[in-house]
Amino acid sequence: MSVASALAAPLPWQREDWTRLGARIAGGQLHHAMLLSGPAGIGKRLLAELLARTLLCRAPVAGTACGRCRDCELFAAGSHPDLLRVLPEEPGRQIRIEQIRSGLTGFVMHTASVAHAKVAIIDPADAMNTHTANCLLKSLEEPAPRTHIVLISDAPARLLPTVRSRCLQVRLRPPPPDDAVRWLRETSGADDAPDLLGVAAGAPLGALRVRERAGLGGFDRVADVMRRATRAPAWIPPLVAECAELDLVELLDWMFLFLLDLGGVLARGDVAGARIQRAAPVYTELLPVVSAAHAARSLRRVTEARRDATSTANPNRSLLLEALLLDWHEGVAARRTA
Ligand SMILES: [Zn+2]
């Protein structure tokens, strides 16, 4: 199975959700506003796209977009005039109020130009501040005929309660761990599927993204550096230099995952339940010398460093990493000599 065909959707763990939504579409009873929520990397976006494609298709087959009609062709070409995607202009930024006030409101008010329906996807819906969300509220409160608004969010609690309450809430879940491993293996041929899922908190598409980006090489490097940094402080600058090929934020993210998993190992007192089993030998070595409190403190420092690294224009990479590793070393050295 190729990745593309595996992602043609509905994903296996979303089939029941899709069957319910498909039945509502077929019965003409789909709510005008829907909120698809659930953890990152489980396929919310794919389901929203499938929903939009099926609503816009003029001849669905067995309740799903036919893939052949004019509407499906326009959708596939990314130029369907009755589909509006409202996204932040850059990832991580807010959706601007104008994108809702004139963009979405105008789109909703115009009659459908080609198909028999119109769909707007707001992704992610939690990237709207209160003013922007209040603007959206009007479109949610006064539904236009044959018009659907689909909101996507990893963090639905951040949405205005008034926005949430006007949507049909579809809470999507990750698949059970064994199913996730099997799907990832079949889709990508990954032999390190359990570890990929471990770093992606069990989210299959998140794991697939990790694999497609650069795999787990960065994690292995960071785990090795963290292990060796507990030994001798004079090694720390060369250890930092060893990570030169990793982007600073990426490196801090790997450190975060390493410390998070190690924290779980320390709390349980054994490595059997570690989420990222490839690091089990490192965890085993560190178990007697790292305290849970020190791991937790280091985790907080990494979180702060990541915030600094993304909010400062030019963070001093070497200083920042050396300080983190030195602090990590000193906390361990204190326990080794205690
Ligand atoms: Zn079609």
mmCIF file with all atom_site columns, N, CA and C in Angstrom, residues 57 113 166 205 303:
data_model
loop_
_atom_site.group_PDB
_atom_site.id
_atom_site.type_symbol
_atom_site.label_atom_id
_atom_site.label_alt_id
_atom_site.label_comp_id
_atom_site.label_asym_id
_atom_site.label_entity_id
_atom_site.label_seq_id
_atom_site.pdbx_PDB_ins_code
_atom_site.Cartn_x
_atom_site.Cartn_y
_atom_site.Cartn_z
_atom_site.occupancy
_atom_site.B_iso_or_equiv
_atom_site.pdbx_formal_charge
_atom_site.auth_seq_id
_atom_site.auth_comp_id
_atom_site.auth_asym_id
_atom_site.auth_atom_id
_atom_site.pdbx_PDB_model_num
ATOM 1  N N  . CYS A 1 57  ? -19.189 17.062 -4.331 1.00 0.00 ? 57  CYS A N  1
ATOM 2  C CA . CYS A 1 57  ? -19.345 16.123 -5.459 1.00 0.00 ? 57  CYS A CA 1
ATOM 3  C C  . CYS A 1 57  ? -20.803 16.079 -5.911 1.00 0.00 ? 57  CYS A C  1
ATOM 4  N N  . SER A 1 113 ? -21.548 28.879 -6.679 1.00 0.00 ? 113 SER A N  1
ATOM 5  C CA . SER A 1 113 ? -21.324 29.232 -8.077 1.00 0.00 ? 113 SER A CA 1
ATOM 6  C C  . SER A 1 113 ? -21.278 28.026 -9.001 1.00 0.00 ? 113 SER A C  1
ATOM 7  N N  . ARG A 1 166 ? -22.250 25.982 18.944 1.00 0.00 ? 166 ARG A N  1
ATOM 8  C CA . ARG A 1 166 ? -23.011 26.082 17.700 1.00 0.00 ? 166 ARG A CA 1
ATOM 9  C C  . ARG A 1 166 ? -22.582 25.060 16.651 1.00 0.00 ? 166 ARG A C  1
ATOM 10 N N  . LEU A 1 205 ? -0.392  9.759  11.782 1.00 0.00 ? 205 LEU A N  1
ATOM 11 C CA . LEU A 1 205 ? 0.076   10.693 10.746 1.00 0.00 ? 205 LEU A CA 1
ATOM 12 C C  . LEU A 1 205 ? 1.236   11.533 11.268 1.00 0.00 ? 205 LEU A C  1
ATOM 13 N N  . THR A 1 303 ? 11.819  23.297 27.987 1.00 0.00 ? 303 THR A N  1
ATOM 14 C CA . THR A 1 303 ? 10.591  23.970 27.535 1.00 0.00 ? 303 THR A CA 1
ATOM 15 C C  . THR A 1 303 ? 10.825  25.484 27.465 1.00 0.00 ? 303 THR A C  1
#
